[in-house]
Amino acid sequence: MDFTFTPEHQMLREMVKKFTEKEVRPLSQKIDQEAKVPMELWKKAAELGLLGIAFPEKYGGAGAGEMGYCIMLEELAQGDASFTVMLGAHISIGAMSIYLDGTEEQKQKYLTKMCSGEYISAFALTEVNAGSDAANIETTAALKGSDYVLNGTKFYITNGGIANVVIVFAVTDKSLGAHGGVTAFIVESKTPGFKVGRELDKMGIRGSNTVELIFENVRVPKENVLGKIGEGFKTAMKALDRGRLSLSAGCLGGSKRALELSLNHAKQRVQFGKPIAEQQAIQWMIADMAAEIFAMESMVYRSAWAHDQGMRITREAAIVKMYCSEALDRIVDRGVQIHGGMGFIRECDIERAYRDARINRIFEGTNEIQRLVIARDVLTKGAY
Amino acid sequence: MKVVALVKAVPDLSESRYSKSEQRIQEKGPRLMPAVSENVLEVVRQIREMGKEVSAAGMLFGNQSEEAILRKALAFGLDQACLISGATDRTDPHVKSKLIAKAIEKLGVPDILVVGGASGFGGGGQVGVRVAELLGFEDVWTVQDAVSAKSKSVLVVEQGSNQPRIPNVMAVMKAGSKEMVMFKAEEFLTADEQKPVALISREEWLA
Ligand SMILES: Cc1cc2nc3c(=O)[nH]c(=O)nc-3n(C[C@H](O)[C@H](O)[C@H](O)COP(=O)(O)OP(=O)(O)OC[C@H]3O[C@@H](n4cnc5c(N)ncnc54)[C@H](O)[C@@H]3O)c2cc1C
């Protein structure tokens, strides 16, 4: 067993850390207040090749694997959660869907531009009546001549209002249900009939763009069918599988930052004549935070490594997503407690961290759904 | 055009402790690339961006274990790296310069040699000028950013003189597979020739 990172991955971490400290973290409060990530920041990330990190060189990527991708998101999450989610949705589910199931032409046409940052991507599965029950989507795609015509409304779509390309899941044959009846489409946002509905005002990750997308007779050429007709649900599940691990790497980064902020505060805040860090009650919280971070780090990188070795990690990804998002919530909660009243005040970084953390237990499959996946897998295949 | 950049390895001062009794730093942990070397590599990057066909190599005088520093230098976009290790003494600027000059001759004398000024760790800032003299370079310039020079030149870059840009992920991932040339000090100088000349020992100084 060898638990060391390769020299390349160590350098990658150092490089992203520098970028985070220099360019991302100083903007975090502004991103939250203005509910917007400046496009300048996206461009800077693109110039450094961060957007193509997980994809092969032939598409303009860096070929750093899931390991490299997780390292990047862990570091970025120590700078700003909204920006991390913006990149995460673009890479893990938007671009990833094309990488996993696209044809070579589709990859050359779209994935290369997603790696270079010229295109922002989004992934549109959820609808008002189909969240956890994603198989219940109602958006339709009907074949008319050489085009599919899309009609329907998607909800809660990350990057939806700023994306150039959206992966849209629609029903092509209602009689076949989700498996067989749902197809994935690559839809360019400039297509007539593609409309961005209202932008949703959120508790946390406020800078990440979350919108409603409306499709009114949107004509998509046949060559933009992603994967096989009727196999869209498989594409969606495969991409979400990948997303779960990197989302957890973001949770790990957020946790490390919350601990760092808490340590700084605990060492410096004096009550009863000594720093509160000397109180056992505070030390126990710090110990619990450190222990959970250790567990998160171990499971994220073990799973990323297994993935890069070609192993299937469906059960692991669900476990890691469930554990890390819940651990992050416990950690930011303790962080606020350690900060006392200051932890409840907007200008304090831990206040934002507390709000930003909460979404992780909900999106990319709620934690209840993760538990369903884990239990089903354990019950059918056995424990370990 | 060929460029060689000299890269340094300095002790990790956050890990190392100063020993009062020995009056020197007791090194702990692996050595690191100092900030001044990033300033050097930024100048090399600017030379590349000036548009000429440039091949750039990084050279480190140090220990075998410091290969990681050169890998990092490669991530800043160099084509090749060269490590000179096994010297009996690594502090004497005279010996150091001679070894570096010999290694450069073996690697192919460049048009431009970019070196850092004092590194903030025992740095006398002498190596650049000494190597220039040994190689017969006519000009030594202290620069902040890249300049175009007519004759073979040494550019000395001081710490903090420019804003080093962060390397690109593609370059980072390729750094591991780029060429690393390994030289041993004994290939160039005998143990006798490696005796410190420019510096005297603490004992001599105190006497
Ligand atoms: C900020 C944000 C960004 C998002 N980004 C995207 C995106 O880019 N693309 C996209 O397609 N979607 C996106 N989503 C949608 C997200 O994935 C869904 O919100 C999520 O899957 C839950 O669906 P729901 O909101 O309809 O909740 P529901 O499915 O209505 O769930 C409500 C509650 O019931 C529980 N529940 C439901 N079914 C079961 C069951 N069978 N057993 C036990 N408990 C159950 C859930 O766990 C939850 O606690 C985003 C959502 C948000 C808030």
XYZ file of C-alpha atoms and ligand atoms in Angstrom:
644
model
C 0.000 0.000 0.000
C 1.250 3.437 -0.853
C -0.634 6.470 0.383
C 1.596 9.144 -1.113
C 0.485 11.540 -3.808
C 2.583 11.526 -6.979
C 4.974 14.495 -7.404
C 2.674 15.792 -10.169
C -0.342 15.708 -7.887
C 1.615 17.441 -5.136
C 2.643 20.179 -7.542
C -0.909 20.439 -8.776
C -2.137 20.960 -5.210
C 0.486 23.615 -4.596
C -0.462 25.387 -7.788
C -4.222 25.378 -7.141
C -3.614 26.436 -3.536
C -1.702 29.453 -4.786
C -4.444 30.305 -7.266
C -7.074 29.926 -4.534
C -5.262 32.153 -2.084
C -4.374 34.781 -4.633
C -7.436 34.925 -6.851
C -10.413 33.086 -5.345
C -10.562 33.629 -1.578
C -10.232 37.428 -1.744
C -13.421 37.494 -3.854
C -15.484 35.071 -1.776
C -17.418 37.616 0.274
C -18.189 39.694 -2.812
C -19.338 36.604 -4.739
C -21.786 35.842 -1.919
C -23.020 39.435 -1.574
C -23.450 40.052 -5.280
C -24.709 36.509 -5.935
C -22.435 36.251 -8.964
C -19.060 34.800 -9.904
C -17.091 37.340 -11.980
C -16.349 35.986 -15.459
C -12.774 37.205 -15.028
C -12.269 34.470 -12.435
C -13.639 31.826 -14.801
C -11.196 33.049 -17.466
C -8.263 32.894 -15.079
C -9.161 29.324 -14.124
C -9.439 28.479 -17.825
C -5.997 29.941 -18.587
C -4.480 27.694 -15.942
C -6.124 24.674 -17.546
C -8.307 23.950 -14.504
C -11.452 23.354 -16.562
C -9.970 20.469 -18.485
C -8.160 18.911 -15.570
C -10.077 15.635 -15.590
C -10.046 15.037 -19.357
C -7.399 13.622 -21.719
C -4.896 15.833 -23.489
C -6.424 15.193 -26.897
C -9.427 17.270 -25.877
C -7.265 20.006 -24.414
C -7.361 18.531 -20.925
C -4.563 17.862 -18.468
C -5.194 14.140 -17.924
C -4.880 14.479 -14.150
C -7.505 11.792 -13.469
C -10.156 11.747 -10.767
C -7.348 12.128 -8.234
C -6.133 15.380 -9.771
C -9.692 16.622 -10.114
C -10.491 15.914 -6.460
C -7.290 17.665 -5.363
C -8.290 20.705 -7.384
C -11.823 20.892 -5.957
C -10.560 20.352 -2.414
C -8.244 23.330 -2.779
C -10.740 25.584 -4.586
C -13.371 24.873 -1.939
C -11.031 26.487 0.575
C -11.442 29.669 -1.442
C -15.089 29.877 -2.420
C -17.961 27.385 -2.465
C -19.984 29.089 -5.240
C -17.041 29.061 -7.633
C -16.336 25.428 -6.733
C -19.930 24.450 -7.534
C -19.815 26.411 -10.795
C -16.722 24.460 -11.872
C -18.016 21.217 -10.400
C -21.285 21.305 -12.363
C -19.434 22.278 -15.543
C -16.809 19.544 -15.279
C -18.391 16.645 -13.372
C -21.820 16.530 -14.934
C -21.908 18.888 -17.952
C -18.650 18.143 -19.768
C -18.437 14.676 -18.193
C -21.678 13.539 -19.875
C -20.126 14.296 -23.282
C -16.836 12.691 -22.318
C -18.587 9.519 -21.119
C -21.101 9.000 -23.911
C -20.360 11.473 -26.708
C -19.155 10.559 -30.189
C -15.665 11.616 -31.266
C -17.205 14.467 -33.323
C -19.240 15.675 -30.341
C -16.134 15.595 -28.158
C -14.126 17.564 -30.706
C -16.939 20.049 -31.190
C -17.998 20.586 -27.564
C -15.673 18.973 -25.029
C -12.574 20.789 -26.334
C -14.337 24.129 -25.896
C -15.496 23.115 -22.428
C -11.906 22.262 -21.490
C -10.652 25.602 -22.761
C -13.419 27.473 -20.957
C -14.864 28.954 -24.138
C -18.093 27.116 -23.362
C -19.784 26.881 -19.973
C -21.902 23.768 -19.579
C -24.907 22.746 -17.499
C -26.750 19.497 -16.817
C -30.548 19.617 -16.831
C -32.314 16.617 -15.377
C -34.437 17.900 -12.466
C -37.948 19.251 -12.999
C -40.528 20.625 -10.604
C -42.247 17.231 -10.429
C -39.132 15.109 -10.772
C -36.366 15.582 -8.198
C -35.370 12.462 -6.307
C -37.748 10.628 -8.595
C -35.800 11.733 -11.668
C -37.316 8.931 -13.728
C -40.552 10.886 -13.658
C -39.402 13.731 -15.950
C -41.973 15.202 -18.323
C -39.912 17.236 -20.803
C -40.482 15.666 -24.210
C -38.446 15.299 -27.387
C -40.326 14.399 -30.557
C -38.662 13.516 -33.849
C -39.703 15.900 -36.641
C -37.737 15.367 -39.853
C -34.052 15.368 -38.979
C -34.547 17.265 -35.696
C -35.843 16.451 -32.249
C -38.217 19.092 -30.922
C -37.944 19.672 -27.173
C -40.716 20.981 -24.939
C -40.804 21.299 -21.169
C -39.296 23.030 -18.141
C -36.239 22.156 -16.049
C -35.737 23.443 -12.527
C -32.749 24.174 -10.239
C -30.232 24.082 -13.089
C -26.707 25.093 -12.011
C -24.997 27.361 -14.606
C -28.256 27.225 -16.625
C -28.442 30.988 -17.117
C -24.826 31.370 -18.239
C -24.263 28.121 -20.122
C -23.490 27.909 -23.833
C -24.340 24.221 -23.899
C -26.811 22.278 -21.759
C -27.157 18.509 -21.505
C -30.933 18.046 -21.454
C -32.721 14.830 -20.538
C -36.097 14.368 -22.228
C -38.696 11.666 -22.817
C -38.501 10.209 -26.320
C -40.880 7.311 -25.684
C -43.220 7.534 -22.718
C -44.329 3.920 -23.024
C -40.828 2.662 -22.266
C -40.358 4.545 -18.956
C -37.049 6.012 -17.798
C -34.921 3.071 -18.917
C -35.483 3.049 -22.648
C -37.702 6.095 -22.899
C -35.378 8.931 -21.861
C -32.715 10.391 -24.150
C -29.911 12.905 -23.535
C -29.442 15.869 -25.895
C -26.670 18.394 -26.368
C -28.527 21.698 -26.620
C -26.877 24.985 -27.549
C -28.372 27.854 -25.565
C -28.537 30.066 -28.646
C -31.112 27.719 -30.226
C -34.485 29.467 -30.783
C -37.019 28.548 -28.099
C -34.372 28.042 -25.395
C -35.373 30.372 -22.559
C -33.853 31.098 -19.195
C -36.627 31.447 -16.626
C -36.262 32.895 -13.166
C -33.029 32.791 -11.213
C -33.456 31.220 -7.790
C -32.442 33.183 -4.689
C -30.559 30.780 -2.434
C -29.500 30.313 1.212
C -25.916 29.455 0.291
C -23.590 29.090 -2.698
C -25.311 32.325 -3.693
C -22.801 33.120 -6.413
C -23.536 29.921 -8.279
C -26.188 30.474 -10.938
C -29.327 28.335 -10.401
C -32.228 28.807 -12.805
C -35.336 27.470 -14.406
C -34.902 26.563 -18.086
C -37.813 26.597 -20.485
C -37.837 24.721 -23.790
C -40.410 25.867 -26.309
C -40.179 23.918 -29.551
C -36.394 23.839 -29.345
C -35.126 22.061 -32.472
C -32.086 19.909 -31.795
C -30.409 18.183 -34.765
C -30.220 14.387 -34.606
C -26.426 14.504 -34.439
C -26.793 16.178 -31.037
C -28.350 13.113 -29.468
C -25.905 12.177 -26.711
C -25.390 8.420 -26.431
C -28.051 6.079 -27.750
C -31.737 6.889 -28.099
C -33.495 5.754 -24.927
C -30.293 5.471 -22.892
C -30.219 8.992 -21.480
C -31.012 7.894 -17.966
C -27.890 5.727 -17.946
C -25.788 8.713 -19.046
C -27.290 10.826 -16.268
C -26.605 8.201 -13.603
C -23.024 7.634 -14.783
C -22.244 11.360 -14.713
C -23.856 11.777 -11.285
C -21.794 8.848 -10.025
C -18.641 10.737 -10.967
C -19.981 13.987 -9.538
C -20.522 12.508 -6.089
C -16.868 11.931 -5.425
C -15.661 15.343 -6.502
C -18.517 16.997 -4.604
C -17.126 15.234 -1.538
C -13.666 16.597 -2.262
C -15.280 20.034 -2.141
C -16.818 19.148 1.242
C -13.356 18.139 2.451
C -11.893 21.488 1.382
C -14.743 23.403 3.006
C -14.162 21.455 6.225
C -10.436 22.174 6.274
C -11.121 25.868 5.835
C -13.754 25.850 8.612
C -11.277 24.199 10.961
C -8.576 26.698 10.043
C -10.906 29.648 10.673
C -11.998 28.110 13.974
C -8.416 27.508 15.120
C -7.447 31.086 14.332
C -10.392 32.390 16.294
C -9.994 30.017 19.252
C -6.339 30.892 19.719
C -6.944 34.584 19.593
C -10.254 35.087 21.448
C -9.599 35.635 25.149
C -12.336 35.049 27.742
C -11.868 34.380 31.441
C -8.275 35.525 31.087
C -7.126 32.963 28.514
C -7.681 32.015 24.874
C -10.842 29.935 24.486
C -8.628 27.302 22.741
C -7.473 26.390 26.249
C -11.012 25.407 27.271
C -11.626 21.701 27.052
C -15.081 22.210 25.532
C -13.474 24.002 22.562
C -10.682 21.435 22.307
C -13.192 18.598 22.034
C -14.909 20.328 19.154
C -11.538 20.835 17.479
C -10.639 17.179 18.005
C -13.950 16.034 16.514
C -13.453 18.298 13.513
C -9.922 17.008 12.932
C -11.055 13.370 13.234
C -13.860 13.824 10.737
C -11.568 15.615 8.303
C -9.150 12.701 8.522
C -11.958 10.258 7.722
C -13.156 12.401 4.811
C -9.686 12.750 3.356
C -9.081 9.018 3.631
C -12.303 8.033 1.910
C -12.176 10.672 -0.834
C -8.676 9.816 -2.001
C -9.000 6.082 -1.564
C -12.074 6.168 -3.786
C -10.484 8.529 -6.323
C -7.489 6.218 -6.492
C -9.756 3.173 -6.961
C -11.585 4.967 -9.741
C -8.316 5.808 -11.511
C -7.336 2.127 -11.243
C -10.448 1.293 -13.249
C -12.542 -0.055 -10.378
C -16.292 0.593 -10.142
C -17.069 2.778 -7.165
C -20.849 3.240 -7.189
C -21.331 2.120 -3.595
C -18.243 3.993 -2.426
C -19.228 7.219 -4.158
C -22.630 7.148 -2.458
C -21.047 6.480 0.940
C -18.453 9.215 0.484
C -21.072 11.760 -0.649
C -23.341 10.950 2.273
C -20.599 10.956 4.890
C -18.667 14.001 3.675
C -21.677 16.279 3.232
C -22.921 15.410 6.721
C -19.471 15.743 8.295
C -19.078 19.154 6.626
C -22.374 20.265 8.162
C -21.272 19.156 11.626
C -17.921 20.873 11.157
C -19.289 24.253 10.057
C -21.836 24.065 12.877
C -19.032 23.627 15.429
C -17.139 26.370 13.628
C -19.988 28.826 14.168
C -20.224 27.760 17.818
C -16.499 28.358 18.368
C -16.857 31.826 16.844
C -19.674 32.710 19.264
C -21.762 35.738 18.247
C -19.273 36.611 15.529
C -20.128 33.326 13.849
C -23.634 34.643 13.218
C -22.489 37.890 11.618
C -22.368 38.275 7.856
C -18.866 39.739 7.688
C -17.429 36.616 9.297
C -16.232 33.904 6.882
C -17.586 31.023 8.983
C -21.133 32.426 8.653
C -20.903 32.054 4.879
C -19.304 28.623 5.216
C -22.274 27.525 7.345
C -24.785 28.575 4.676
C -22.686 27.268 1.778
C -22.364 23.808 3.339
C -26.042 22.903 3.513
C -26.702 22.220 -0.172
C -24.314 19.280 -0.266
C -26.793 17.044 1.552
C -29.410 17.838 -1.083
C -28.065 18.060 -4.617
C -26.580 15.356 -6.841
C -28.983 12.976 -5.100
C -30.215 13.711 -1.565
C -28.554 11.813 1.262
C -31.723 9.770 1.705
C -31.322 8.627 -1.899
C -27.632 7.858 -1.237
C -28.715 5.683 1.693
C -31.162 3.893 -0.615
C -28.354 3.241 -3.116
C -25.969 2.033 -0.415
C -28.525 -0.213 1.290
C -29.697 -1.718 -2.000
C -26.122 -2.487 -2.986
C -25.239 -3.978 0.403
C -28.437 -6.039 0.510
C -27.885 -7.512 -2.959
C -24.102 -7.903 -3.045
C -23.415 -8.417 0.638
C -21.537 -6.224 3.063
C -17.807 -6.430 2.296
C 17.877 30.449 -28.705
C 19.020 28.484 -25.715
C 18.389 29.557 -22.148
C 19.641 28.011 -18.932
C 18.096 28.971 -15.596
C 19.809 28.289 -12.298
C 17.388 27.091 -9.659
C 18.119 26.992 -5.944
C 17.217 24.702 -3.071
C 16.952 26.289 0.383
C 16.091 24.765 3.765
C 12.471 24.865 4.864
C 12.700 27.586 7.504
C 9.295 26.721 8.932
C 10.654 23.268 9.829
C 14.336 23.997 10.510
C 15.643 25.354 13.807
C 18.538 27.688 14.508
C 21.061 26.038 16.796
C 22.596 28.635 19.071
C 25.462 26.432 20.184
C 26.484 25.547 16.631
C 25.547 28.978 15.321
C 23.915 27.527 12.263
C 20.597 26.290 11.000
C 19.848 22.653 11.665
C 17.987 21.620 8.576
C 14.807 19.564 8.867
C 12.626 18.262 6.114
C 13.351 18.440 2.388
C 14.713 21.650 0.882
C 12.361 23.916 -1.043
C 12.514 26.194 -4.057
C 12.953 29.764 -2.818
C 10.826 32.661 -4.059
C 13.740 34.096 -6.020
C 13.831 31.006 -8.255
C 10.203 31.630 -9.182
C 11.261 35.151 -10.214
C 14.004 33.564 -12.357
C 11.533 31.178 -13.985
C 9.152 34.057 -14.688
C 11.932 35.793 -16.645
C 12.513 32.576 -18.624
C 8.793 32.410 -19.372
C 8.881 36.000 -20.610
C 11.866 35.225 -22.856
C 9.833 32.387 -24.370
C 6.915 34.708 -24.925
C 9.115 37.152 -26.849
C 8.505 34.849 -29.772
C 11.846 33.315 -30.665
C 12.337 29.558 -30.777
C 13.543 29.057 -27.242
C 14.695 25.890 -25.560
C 15.092 26.301 -21.833
C 16.772 24.136 -19.236
C 16.812 24.432 -15.467
C 19.895 23.535 -13.467
C 20.192 22.805 -9.782
C 23.349 22.338 -7.773
C 22.379 20.269 -4.769
C 21.483 16.772 -3.613
C 19.875 13.929 -5.484
C 16.867 14.246 -3.170
C 16.170 17.704 -4.527
C 14.949 16.382 -7.868
C 11.429 17.444 -6.804
C 12.519 21.083 -6.955
C 13.642 20.647 -10.533
C 10.392 18.881 -11.383
C 8.624 21.934 -10.054
C 10.851 24.138 -12.204
C 9.888 21.985 -15.202
C 6.252 22.696 -14.388
C 7.015 26.359 -15.008
C 7.491 25.388 -18.645
C 11.148 24.372 -19.051
C 12.082 21.683 -21.580
C 14.818 19.948 -19.676
C 16.357 19.840 -16.211
C 19.832 19.073 -14.948
C 20.887 18.154 -11.445
C 24.470 18.322 -10.217
C 24.828 16.328 -7.019
C 27.468 14.722 -4.850
C 29.599 17.791 -4.188
C 31.688 17.590 -1.016
C 30.672 21.110 -0.098
C 27.638 23.021 -1.285
C 28.229 26.434 0.191
C 31.463 27.703 -1.318
C 30.575 30.030 -4.225
C 33.891 29.402 -5.969
C 33.470 25.628 -6.087
C 29.782 25.909 -6.827
C 30.372 28.250 -9.765
C 33.102 26.029 -11.218
C 30.866 22.973 -11.077
C 27.935 24.819 -12.575
C 30.091 26.255 -15.390
C 31.419 22.785 -16.225
C 27.936 21.296 -16.218
C 26.697 24.091 -18.479
C 29.560 23.465 -20.900
C 28.621 19.799 -21.023
C 24.946 20.573 -21.500
C 25.668 23.146 -24.223
C 26.508 26.789 -23.551
C 23.325 28.894 -23.757
C 22.776 32.356 -25.174
C 21.270 33.519 -21.939
C 21.871 32.333 -18.421
C 19.273 33.458 -15.898
C 20.270 33.342 -12.247
C 18.765 34.501 -8.997
C 20.340 37.115 -6.792
C 20.685 36.476 -3.067
C 18.130 33.886 -1.967
C 17.729 35.070 1.589
C 19.515 31.959 2.825
C 23.258 32.500 3.166
C 23.071 34.058 -0.258
C 26.109 36.014 -1.314
C 24.686 36.482 -4.788
C 28.042 35.619 -6.314
C 27.316 32.631 -8.514
C 25.898 34.553 -11.480
C 28.937 36.755 -11.999
C 31.407 33.973 -11.313
C 29.770 31.634 -13.842
C 29.639 34.483 -16.387
C 33.368 34.955 -15.998
C 34.142 31.240 -16.236
C 32.055 30.894 -19.403
C 33.476 34.082 -20.908
C 30.118 35.860 -21.083
C 30.481 39.562 -21.775
C 27.447 41.009 -20.104
C 25.829 40.671 -16.729
C 22.535 42.475 -16.330
C 20.415 42.861 -13.250
C 16.872 42.685 -14.563
C 13.288 42.592 -13.325
C 11.763 41.246 -16.497
C 13.065 39.730 -19.722
C 15.340 41.885 -21.872
C 16.726 41.191 -25.324
C 20.487 41.076 -25.243
C 22.837 41.006 -28.238
C 25.767 39.104 -26.817
C 25.799 36.109 -24.558
C 24.502 37.401 -21.261
C 23.817 36.545 -17.693
C 20.587 37.985 -16.324
C 20.513 38.353 -12.553
C 16.995 38.451 -11.112
C 16.435 39.653 -7.566
C 13.771 38.259 -5.274
C 10.434 40.052 -5.588
C 11.461 41.865 -8.744
C 8.557 40.491 -10.792
C 5.227 38.721 -10.268
C 5.704 35.040 -11.094
C 2.641 33.598 -12.780
C 1.166 30.306 -11.603
C 2.045 27.430 -13.949
C -0.603 25.787 -16.069
C -2.011 22.351 -15.092
C -0.937 20.773 -18.383
C 2.666 21.812 -17.737
C 2.432 20.478 -14.187
C 1.211 17.090 -15.368
C 3.934 16.890 -18.047
C 6.748 17.861 -15.683
C 7.196 14.276 -14.527
C 8.018 12.921 -17.954
C 10.453 15.614 -19.113
C 14.166 14.916 -19.463
C 16.274 15.075 -16.298
C 20.050 14.987 -16.827
C 22.047 13.860 -13.793
C 25.643 14.942 -13.255
C 27.940 13.970 -10.393
C 30.322 16.619 -9.060
C 33.226 14.141 -9.346
C 32.760 14.053 -13.130
C 34.013 17.637 -13.178
C 36.261 18.222 -10.156
C 38.312 15.971 -7.904
C 37.653 16.019 -4.159
C 40.753 18.181 -3.783
C 39.530 20.705 -6.301
C 36.237 20.845 -4.434
C 37.842 22.194 -1.247
C 36.236 25.494 -0.205
C 38.285 28.472 -1.367
C 36.112 31.503 -1.152
C 34.795 30.764 2.296
C 36.777 30.027 5.417
C 35.478 27.763 8.130
C 34.013 29.075 11.359
C 37.042 27.798 13.257
C 39.425 29.692 10.963
C 37.294 32.808 11.292
C 37.232 32.646 15.071
C 40.999 32.055 15.218
C -28.719 24.761 -5.605
C -29.192 23.587 -6.382
C -28.536 23.229 -7.548
C -28.984 22.142 -8.302
N -28.365 21.860 -9.499
C -28.927 20.925 -10.334
C -28.418 20.744 -11.657
O -27.449 21.391 -12.080
N -29.046 19.845 -12.453
C -30.117 19.118 -12.043
O -30.633 18.345 -12.825
N -30.599 19.264 -10.784
C -30.042 20.160 -9.928
N -30.554 20.339 -8.657
C -31.674 19.526 -8.225
C -31.354 18.552 -7.100
O -30.584 17.494 -7.576
C -32.650 18.133 -6.448
O -33.131 19.240 -5.722
C -32.524 16.921 -5.563
O -32.239 15.778 -6.304
C -33.785 16.670 -4.712
O -34.947 16.743 -5.459
P -36.173 17.628 -4.919
O -35.647 18.965 -4.647
O -37.256 17.512 -5.869
O -36.565 16.996 -3.549
P -37.613 15.729 -3.285
O -37.254 14.692 -4.251
O -38.968 16.329 -3.359
O -37.241 15.340 -1.870
C -37.792 15.929 -0.675
C -37.357 15.094 0.514
O -37.903 13.788 0.407
C -36.882 12.820 0.460
N -37.234 11.670 -0.394
C -37.682 11.694 -1.661
N -37.870 10.450 -2.104
C -37.509 9.615 -1.113
C -37.466 8.209 -0.960
N -37.787 7.388 -1.958
N -37.034 7.713 0.210
C -36.669 8.546 1.226
N -36.691 9.868 1.140
C -37.109 10.411 -0.021
C -35.652 13.537 -0.048
O -34.455 12.916 0.366
C -35.848 14.893 0.577
O -35.419 14.860 1.906
C -30.087 21.400 -7.863
C -30.719 21.761 -6.686
C -30.307 22.836 -5.956
C -31.057 23.217 -4.716
